[in-house]
Amino acid sequence: MDTEINQNILPTPNPKIRVLFVITQSELGGAQKFLSQLVSHLDPDRFELVVVGGADGNKEMASILPENIQYITARHLRRNPNIFNDIAAIFELKKIITGVNPNTLFLNSSKAGFIGSLAAKIIKGKIKIIYRIGGWAFNDPRAWWQNLAIRWLEKISASWKEYIIVNNKHDYDQAFKFGIRPRQKVILIHNGIDPYKLDFLGREEAKIRLYENLPSSQKHASFLNTNLLIGVIANFYKTKGLEYLIEAIHIINTKYKPLNTTLVVIGDGSEREELVSNIRYYRLENKIFLAGRIANASKYLNAFDIFVLPSVKEGFPWAVLEAMSAKLPIIATAVGAAPEILENQKNGLLVPPADPQALADAIIKLADDEHLRRELGIQAHQTILHKFTLRRMLEQVEGLL
């Protein structure tokens, strides 16, 4: 249920723990999937939940929430910095927090973390503040002085929060290195997933339906006739390193012409024009397909022979967990939680970030060895079952609530 912020939200007396979640974007990504999983499994007899999402993303977040959860759009809360929007967002969230009167304010992502905790500080109420970060924003590929400023904002605002949740050891270590200290403590909670609740299509059906979802201009026969279909599910941001994967496909296409490989990327975002330009520059229009956003993208994973995530910065990539659940062989860059999830040569392949040649070499390695692809996929699935369960993640977060 989507509620506009100008309505007066009056809390009703009840013994439940009232939790207000705030997330910067409603566009679906890892943070949104985490939040959806969490609120869908919290006991409605114990918790009363309200979710606030920013204006970016056409309320996609609202579409995956249970119907009984109230959803509020914060019109001024946006991903990109804008001094006027950001100031307006502080007072917008202040009004929402006052109206909902939560026991706990659960903030997701950097912008929501700073603006939400500042709004709560202005109110001066007794609200427990939990901040979950899916990857420190000061690790993004941007100017050094911008990242330094973001790091200082994280450090300053940390004291306004009781707990900070990180989802990988790298970010956990950085919190201590840079003095990002909440009132209570920093907690490491890995993402978790239930592989048996994912609705995967069969291989042939997935491939055909994925082809049908392509824009008409991209419906080349080479997509269906490829010997090796490489897949990515990622938003088109600089952090995802998709330009390096495009260059890797160019290397493969130039040096290993007998290898009939095709790449399809499910997703969209601000870097689309640049990626299209790169594809045209390398003349890879019949080798690389940008499928756009597709609802429930994970159901198409069985169409792929190899899953690749070429990020230059990550937290704990949800797409990798989904690919592991589908028993796919995975190539990932050694950033964020990837080295905690994947053991090189055992349940996946790890390569350095921003290195097209390393990506190309890893793809060639798997292309030439069907047995290795199958073994890596089986081991990846076993890793999910033993280390990254949804139950473990939920128990740890619910304990904080």
XYZ file of C-alpha atoms in Angstrom:
401
model
C 0.000 0.000 0.000
C 1.502 3.341 -1.107
C 0.784 6.299 1.161
C 1.698 9.850 0.182
C 3.690 11.758 2.761
C 1.199 14.606 3.111
C -1.219 12.281 4.893
C -1.237 12.318 8.676
C -0.017 8.889 9.783
C -1.369 8.287 13.252
C 0.076 5.293 15.103
C -2.404 3.182 17.026
C -1.489 1.894 20.483
C -0.369 -1.746 20.369
C 2.314 -3.939 21.955
C 4.045 -4.629 18.663
C 7.513 -3.337 17.872
C 7.030 -0.613 15.275
C 9.867 -0.462 12.732
C 10.261 2.245 10.112
C 12.538 1.247 7.216
C 14.017 3.928 4.957
C 15.753 3.159 1.668
C 17.105 5.730 -0.772
C 15.887 4.182 -4.030
C 12.883 2.085 -4.945
C 14.772 0.792 -8.009
C 15.415 -2.912 -7.448
C 18.929 -3.884 -6.427
C 20.698 -5.772 -3.656
C 19.560 -3.460 -0.844
C 15.959 -3.653 -1.978
C 16.087 -7.462 -2.187
C 17.532 -7.646 1.320
C 14.790 -5.399 2.665
C 12.054 -7.317 0.851
C 13.323 -10.641 2.234
C 13.527 -9.212 5.741
C 10.089 -7.599 5.985
C 8.432 -10.591 4.292
C 9.675 -12.926 7.039
C 9.256 -10.813 10.179
C 6.372 -12.019 12.349
C 3.382 -9.661 11.821
C 2.172 -10.541 15.333
C 5.383 -9.097 16.786
C 6.258 -6.305 14.367
C 4.407 -3.440 12.726
C 6.352 -2.403 9.633
C 6.383 0.729 7.493
C 8.712 1.214 4.500
C 9.787 4.572 3.069
C 11.347 4.618 -0.396
C 12.886 7.475 -2.335
C 11.492 8.842 -5.585
C 14.033 7.113 -7.871
C 12.885 3.817 -9.351
C 9.150 4.179 -10.066
C 8.138 2.521 -6.775
C 9.628 -0.847 -7.837
C 10.352 -1.528 -4.172
C 6.646 -1.249 -3.339
C 5.800 -3.886 -5.959
C 7.739 -6.642 -4.145
C 6.505 -5.927 -0.612
C 3.721 -7.877 1.092
C 0.361 -6.112 0.734
C -0.050 -5.597 4.481
C 3.041 -3.361 4.713
C 2.503 0.373 4.436
C 4.697 2.051 1.819
C 5.452 5.779 1.744
C 7.157 7.637 -1.078
C 9.619 10.306 0.058
C 9.564 12.671 -2.909
C 12.765 14.529 -2.029
C 14.895 11.500 -1.122
C 17.066 10.836 -4.181
C 20.352 9.066 -4.897
C 22.222 11.926 -6.563
C 23.315 14.807 -4.312
C 21.352 18.044 -4.565
C 21.537 20.533 -1.718
C 17.919 21.699 -2.064
C 16.485 18.181 -2.382
C 18.640 16.905 0.465
C 17.560 19.649 2.874
C 13.933 19.081 1.894
C 14.409 15.340 2.417
C 15.600 15.903 6.013
C 12.378 17.676 6.945
C 10.302 15.271 4.868
C 11.710 12.304 6.818
C 11.365 14.215 10.089
C 7.638 14.540 9.398
C 7.315 10.860 8.503
C 9.252 9.704 11.572
C 7.122 11.891 13.834
C 3.945 10.522 12.268
C 4.907 6.854 12.407
C 6.562 7.165 15.850
C 8.682 4.002 15.462
C 10.520 2.097 18.156
C 13.271 1.420 15.638
C 14.424 3.375 12.596
C 16.149 1.025 10.146
C 18.150 2.938 7.526
C 19.402 1.355 4.298
C 22.120 2.877 2.060
C 24.364 5.911 2.519
C 21.986 8.763 1.668
C 19.159 7.354 3.774
C 21.662 6.619 6.534
C 22.815 10.216 6.848
C 19.582 12.083 6.170
C 17.435 9.666 8.183
C 19.668 9.737 11.252
C 19.954 13.546 11.067
C 16.171 13.863 10.907
C 15.847 11.596 13.969
C 18.494 13.616 15.797
C 16.498 16.799 15.197
C 13.412 15.145 16.682
C 15.387 14.146 19.790
C 13.151 11.171 20.455
C 14.102 7.829 21.978
C 14.371 5.877 18.742
C 16.764 3.006 18.230
C 18.603 3.626 14.959
C 20.023 0.740 12.952
C 21.974 1.519 9.806
C 22.698 -1.172 7.236
C 25.240 -0.410 4.563
C 25.594 -2.665 1.519
C 29.002 -1.270 0.602
C 30.584 1.998 1.750
C 29.845 4.777 -0.743
C 33.344 6.177 -0.285
C 34.677 3.161 -2.208
C 32.775 4.152 -5.358
C 34.733 5.210 -8.467
C 34.621 9.009 -8.121
C 36.968 11.903 -7.329
C 39.129 11.303 -4.233
C 37.945 14.477 -2.503
C 34.294 13.446 -2.919
C 34.990 10.066 -1.339
C 36.903 11.752 1.467
C 33.907 14.011 2.165
C 31.549 11.009 2.172
C 33.845 9.162 4.556
C 33.786 12.075 6.986
C 29.987 12.262 6.810
C 29.844 8.541 7.662
C 32.210 9.116 10.583
C 30.281 12.106 11.922
C 26.844 10.510 11.620
C 27.925 7.133 13.064
C 27.517 8.497 16.591
C 23.812 9.131 15.885
C 23.204 5.396 15.368
C 23.053 2.496 17.814
C 24.182 -0.194 15.391
C 25.793 -0.309 11.976
C 25.337 -3.522 9.985
C 27.848 -4.349 7.259
C 27.609 -7.419 5.048
C 31.266 -8.135 4.318
C 34.583 -8.297 6.167
C 36.206 -5.617 4.010
C 33.617 -3.009 5.015
C 33.757 -4.209 8.631
C 37.512 -3.624 8.728
C 37.154 -0.226 7.064
C 34.690 0.911 9.750
C 37.409 0.479 12.376
C 40.192 1.769 10.144
C 38.393 5.072 9.532
C 36.840 5.434 12.992
C 33.220 4.923 11.957
C 31.852 4.081 15.409
C 28.152 3.875 16.331
C 26.907 4.173 19.931
C 26.784 0.389 20.370
C 28.750 -1.566 17.768
C 29.430 -2.485 14.159
C 28.019 -5.911 13.285
C 28.888 -8.182 10.359
C 25.831 -9.996 8.970
C 26.230 -11.801 5.659
C 23.351 -11.864 3.206
C 21.434 -15.127 3.050
C 19.072 -16.794 0.615
C 16.763 -19.807 0.354
C 17.681 -21.444 -2.974
C 14.596 -23.657 -2.922
C 12.236 -20.692 -3.005
C 13.667 -19.287 -6.224
C 11.498 -19.980 -9.250
C 13.992 -20.933 -11.969
C 12.775 -21.672 -15.478
C 14.130 -24.695 -17.342
C 17.142 -24.035 -19.569
C 15.445 -23.936 -22.967
C 12.388 -22.054 -21.738
C 14.575 -19.520 -19.949
C 16.647 -18.917 -23.060
C 13.635 -18.535 -25.366
C 11.742 -16.243 -22.975
C 14.840 -14.158 -22.389
C 15.191 -13.791 -26.162
C 11.552 -12.725 -26.378
C 12.215 -10.023 -23.771
C 14.965 -8.442 -25.889
C 14.146 -5.188 -27.681
C 13.164 -5.902 -31.287
C 16.347 -4.221 -32.546
C 18.446 -6.827 -30.691
C 16.686 -9.996 -31.797
C 19.669 -11.527 -33.625
C 19.753 -15.238 -34.406
C 23.234 -15.325 -32.856
C 21.612 -15.102 -29.425
C 19.822 -18.429 -29.839
C 22.653 -20.102 -31.778
C 25.515 -19.295 -29.431
C 27.620 -22.105 -27.998
C 28.217 -20.257 -24.743
C 25.795 -17.748 -23.220
C 27.368 -15.508 -20.587
C 24.988 -13.682 -18.283
C 25.005 -10.699 -15.936
C 22.263 -9.228 -13.755
C 23.295 -5.718 -12.714
C 22.176 -2.113 -12.696
C 24.117 0.019 -15.146
C 26.306 1.920 -12.666
C 30.032 2.658 -12.825
C 30.530 0.413 -9.787
C 29.411 -2.648 -11.773
C 32.410 -2.502 -14.151
C 30.378 -3.559 -17.188
C 32.659 -1.664 -19.563
C 35.500 -4.046 -18.613
C 33.363 -7.059 -19.427
C 32.493 -5.569 -22.820
C 36.205 -5.164 -23.493
C 36.784 -8.767 -22.379
C 34.228 -9.974 -24.939
C 36.067 -7.918 -27.553
C 39.336 -9.642 -26.590
C 37.695 -13.054 -26.871
C 36.072 -12.163 -30.193
C 39.394 -10.916 -31.584
C 41.794 -13.583 -30.305
C 39.535 -16.631 -30.071
C 37.209 -16.347 -33.048
C 36.275 -20.059 -33.140
C 34.736 -19.605 -29.664
C 31.100 -18.645 -30.253
C 30.273 -16.623 -27.119
C 27.382 -14.245 -26.451
C 26.838 -11.896 -23.514
C 23.453 -10.748 -22.226
C 23.084 -8.147 -19.481
C 19.786 -7.902 -17.599
C 19.419 -4.450 -16.084
C 19.437 -0.750 -16.884
C 20.657 2.533 -15.504
C 22.533 5.761 -16.012
C 25.466 4.178 -17.881
C 23.349 2.722 -20.704
C 24.418 5.208 -23.389
C 28.093 4.717 -22.617
C 27.744 0.927 -22.699
C 25.879 1.068 -26.018
C 28.632 3.310 -27.376
C 31.295 0.792 -26.287
C 29.411 -2.082 -27.889
C 29.182 -0.162 -31.176
C 32.839 0.863 -30.993
C 33.921 -2.783 -30.787
C 31.252 -3.848 -33.342
C 29.755 -6.348 -30.935
C 26.062 -5.674 -31.659
C 25.490 -9.352 -32.489
C 27.559 -10.538 -29.487
C 26.346 -8.380 -26.591
C 22.694 -7.808 -25.744
C 21.315 -5.324 -23.211
C 17.998 -6.844 -22.210
C 16.819 -3.999 -19.984
C 15.084 -4.519 -16.663
C 13.113 -7.738 -16.401
C 10.848 -8.565 -13.476
C 12.066 -11.542 -11.412
C 15.283 -11.599 -13.434
C 16.712 -14.494 -11.420
C 14.196 -16.913 -12.937
C 16.139 -16.667 -16.240
C 19.488 -17.709 -14.749
C 19.331 -21.233 -16.187
C 19.621 -19.709 -19.661
C 23.267 -18.903 -18.890
C 26.287 -21.177 -19.172
C 28.433 -18.803 -17.088
C 27.529 -15.959 -14.739
C 29.914 -13.007 -14.486
C 29.948 -10.049 -12.099
C 32.749 -7.623 -13.134
C 32.216 -5.019 -10.376
C 34.897 -2.586 -9.262
C 33.043 -2.099 -5.957
C 30.544 -4.330 -4.183
C 29.008 -5.034 -0.835
C 27.562 -8.535 -0.734
C 26.160 -9.106 -4.248
C 22.703 -10.648 -4.173
C 22.998 -11.638 -7.832
C 25.925 -13.920 -7.001
C 23.866 -15.718 -4.334
C 21.089 -16.251 -6.870
C 23.536 -17.552 -9.482
C 25.035 -19.932 -6.908
C 21.523 -21.140 -6.074
C 21.061 -21.931 -9.785
C 24.291 -24.007 -9.735
C 25.985 -21.747 -12.248
C 29.762 -21.422 -12.603
C 30.631 -17.887 -11.528
C 33.379 -15.442 -12.388
C 33.559 -12.452 -10.052
C 36.015 -9.701 -9.302
C 37.718 -9.900 -5.924
C 35.958 -6.909 -4.366
C 33.615 -6.545 -1.393
C 32.338 -9.868 -0.098
C 33.242 -11.865 -3.225
C 36.389 -13.388 -1.633
C 34.255 -14.398 1.383
C 31.650 -16.068 -0.827
C 33.829 -17.647 -3.483
C 37.000 -19.678 -3.051
C 38.991 -19.396 -6.258
C 39.006 -22.611 -8.322
C 36.741 -24.358 -5.796
C 33.255 -22.836 -6.080
C 33.986 -20.029 -8.566
C 36.721 -18.011 -10.208
C 38.025 -14.719 -8.796
C 39.806 -12.124 -10.933
C 41.201 -8.649 -10.223
C 38.817 -5.706 -10.780
C 39.083 -3.441 -13.851
C 41.080 -6.085 -15.749
C 39.467 -7.078 -19.085
C 42.242 -9.545 -19.934
C 41.752 -11.418 -16.643
C 38.009 -11.598 -17.301
C 38.648 -12.887 -20.825
C 41.111 -15.511 -19.571
C 38.623 -16.756 -16.943
C 35.828 -17.011 -19.517
C 38.115 -18.953 -21.881
C 39.124 -21.263 -19.029
C 35.496 -22.170 -18.326
C 34.519 -22.296 -21.987
C 37.135 -24.994 -22.596
C 36.204 -27.135 -19.577
C 32.591 -28.278 -19.220
C 33.521 -30.516 -16.274
C 34.975 -27.549 -14.386
C 31.849 -25.492 -15.079
C 29.642 -28.236 -13.679
C 31.843 -28.815 -10.612
C 32.046 -25.120 -9.734
C 28.272 -24.840 -9.998
C 27.672 -27.791 -7.670
C 30.151 -26.486 -5.106
C 28.612 -22.998 -5.294
C 25.196 -24.440 -4.469
C 26.614 -26.377 -1.537
C 28.205 -23.187 -0.222
C 24.783 -21.515 -0.115
C 23.270 -24.411 1.812
C 26.027 -24.445 4.428
C 27.116 -20.821 4.835
C 24.669 -18.257 3.482
C 21.204 -19.323 4.560
C 18.263 -16.965 4.759
C 17.413 -18.272 8.239
C 20.788 -17.250 9.661
C 20.532 -13.740 8.212
C 16.982 -13.246 9.512
C 17.796 -14.469 13.020
C 20.726 -12.071 13.334
C 18.780 -9.020 12.137
C 15.655 -9.868 14.108
C 17.793 -10.120 17.239
C 18.726 -6.447 16.814
C 15.116 -5.397 16.255
